Amino acid sequence: MLHGTAASDGIGIGRVMLVEEHSLEYTHKTTEDTEEELQRFKNAVSIFCDNTAAQADALRKSAGDKEAEILEGHIQIIKDPYLSGEIEKLIANGQCAEAALEHMCDMFISMFSSADDELTNQRAADVKDIKTGILSILLGINEVKICAAPKGTVIVAKELTPSMTAGINKENIVGIITETGGKTSHSAILARALEIPAVLSVNGATTKLSAGEMVITDGCEGIVIASPDENLIQAYTTKQNAVLKQRRELEKFRGIATKSKSGETYELFCNIGNQDDAIKAIEHDGEGAGLFRTEFLFMDRNSVPTEEEQFNAYKKAALILKNKPLIIRTLDIGGDKALPYLGLKKEENPFMGFRAIRYCLKNQDLFKTQLRAILRASSFGDIKVMFPLVTAIDEFRAGKQLINELKTELKKSKILFDENIKIGVMMETASAAVIADTLAKEADFFSIGTNDLIGYTMACDRGNNEVSNLYSAFQPSVLRLIKYIIDCGTKNNIPVGMCGETASNEMMIPLLISFGLTEFSVSAPSVLKVRKAISKWTKSDADNVADKVMQMATEKEVSDYLKTIIR
């Protein structure tokens, strides 16, 4: 039995198809005929873009528009003037096309990989996919194709790239197993869109599993069973049928209010990364967008987006949501999420460095441009603005003051905006949690970002295997901070939401109901699952669970107990 990350629900029973990676080694040489080398690179890019466009069309038919846009984004990235321009400069200086491509792609891969959230990490996977695709063309290597896989196939690969999935026939592929990827990686997103069970980050999968071997892929528990006997196959076939039944039952929760068993009503929002993700939020029955990560508007380009570009993005999201709440987080960039055109200095400890609200307050032209775009868009829907990484009330006051100044400017220019726009704090640092009572007197709302709150509270990096065991929302210290934040919000009559991964964890839901959370913001595919989970609890039952949990001393005690009471 092998263990990994449960990335796409379901049970897949079939035979292994190993997807082997070709060697992309080449001789690093200088070139004298730079014009010829430059043309060779341009020809490879042209072929890559044509191939990718065809793959996107195939993926649109099998998975949908949003999934196809992942591949279409690859074309935009390689055509980005900064990236392609720098590669061409290196070729003009004598580097071969392969070396120039690899140098620039590796720089972007390193930049995106160092970020503290998986959505940004996905960009690294995108650039790696692009590098592999163009290098293969330059070296005359045929790309891996899995479109000919027979029925009952379980794909096993080191990494499942978007370009590889384009040829998947979901009628034939019953499972996906990879050695890399997390729940929000493109591999996971595509697997869920295709409704194929997937287990990712299975260490050594390509060497421990053999081609043609029967295997069970348990995408619910993150388990892979090689060469199962008949009894196991029968047991998992029964489980497979139960999962399909559960999916059908979830549809009963579409189009209804999000309520607990005792009648308390909650808001159930979606986290989005761009204006088009608002469509996915509506499609999955989200009641709004609890987190718009605006940094994605600033990526894959060589300059800061203009006020008009930002205004149109925020306006489009607001119009799609049709007056449902849209909480826009201001630029969360800098330090570990550096962009080449911003010219940020490399920091020894970027997680505690010059980023987010700190960066914006010292770069007020950029910050004002974004805030003005948000204010202008606020006349088209129920938009709220939220500041990230607040550690002291001075930062919140400074951001609020800038908004007030811009309101005055817009009034003078007779430009419409919501004069009563709500301004909130993303509670993701221990320092903000400790002064939640003070912040709650001046903020209009709180949204708890558990991904960073856990890391900063436990002083651990979830990507570091040596300390990742400490990274858990069920740590008593983290639970106490979450409860205190919500208590402070409740006492000051401001809504408190949660937009981190923890908001969709079924084990956490009774605690959040008991603590008094008013809003859950989750990934779009999790909406119905979370709505169903909330419906199972009365407030009094949730209070009984929380009373016991808050007396426990260790993470293990908490998680072990919560596993026993999940409904």
Short mmCIF file of C-alpha atoms in Angstrom, two decimals, residues 271 289-294 326-332 357 367 370-371 374 383-390 396 403 421-428 445-449 497 499 519:
data_model
loop_
_atom_site.label_atom_id
_atom_site.label_comp_id
_atom_site.label_asym_id
_atom_site.label_seq_id
_atom_site.Cartn_x
_atom_site.Cartn_y
_atom_site.Cartn_z
CA ASN A 271 -11.98 31.65 -3.40
CA ALA A 289 -16.45 35.31 -3.62
CA GLY A 290 -14.81 35.47 -0.21
CA LEU A 291 -11.30 35.98 -1.58
CA PHE A 292 -10.16 37.46 -4.91
CA ARG A 293 -6.38 36.92 -5.06
CA THR A 294 -5.43 39.96 -7.12
CA LEU A 326 -16.97 40.02 -3.73
CA ILE A 327 -14.08 40.46 -1.27
CA ILE A 328 -10.99 41.75 -3.08
CA ARG A 329 -7.67 41.21 -1.33
CA THR A 330 -5.17 43.93 -2.19
CA LEU A 331 -1.86 42.95 -3.75
CA ASP A 332 -0.18 40.15 -1.78
CA ILE A 357 0.56 45.48 2.87
CA PHE A 367 -1.21 50.80 -4.26
CA GLN A 370 -5.19 49.31 -7.37
CA LEU A 371 -7.39 50.92 -4.71
CA ILE A 374 -11.38 48.68 -6.78
CA ILE A 383 -17.43 44.78 -3.45
CA LYS A 384 -15.43 44.80 -0.21
CA VAL A 385 -11.69 45.41 0.14
CA MET A 386 -9.32 43.48 2.42
CA PHE A 387 -5.70 44.11 3.44
CA PRO A 388 -3.35 41.09 3.73
CA LEU A 389 -0.58 40.37 6.26
CA VAL A 390 -1.61 43.05 8.73
CA PHE A 396 -4.70 49.00 8.68
CA ILE A 403 -8.93 54.80 0.57
CA ILE A 421 -17.48 50.20 0.83
CA LYS A 422 -16.50 47.79 3.62
CA ILE A 423 -12.83 47.53 4.57
CA GLY A 424 -11.57 44.43 6.32
CA VAL A 425 -8.48 42.64 7.61
CA MET A 426 -7.16 39.27 6.52
CA MET A 427 -6.30 37.73 9.88
CA GLU A 428 -3.29 35.60 9.01
CA PHE A 445 -15.01 42.55 8.82
CA PHE A 446 -12.39 39.84 9.40
CA SER A 447 -11.42 36.97 7.13
CA ILE A 448 -9.17 34.32 8.69
CA GLY A 449 -6.43 33.10 6.35
CA GLY A 497 -15.18 34.56 7.67
CA CYS A 499 -10.86 31.74 3.46
CA GLU A 519 -18.84 32.94 6.47
#
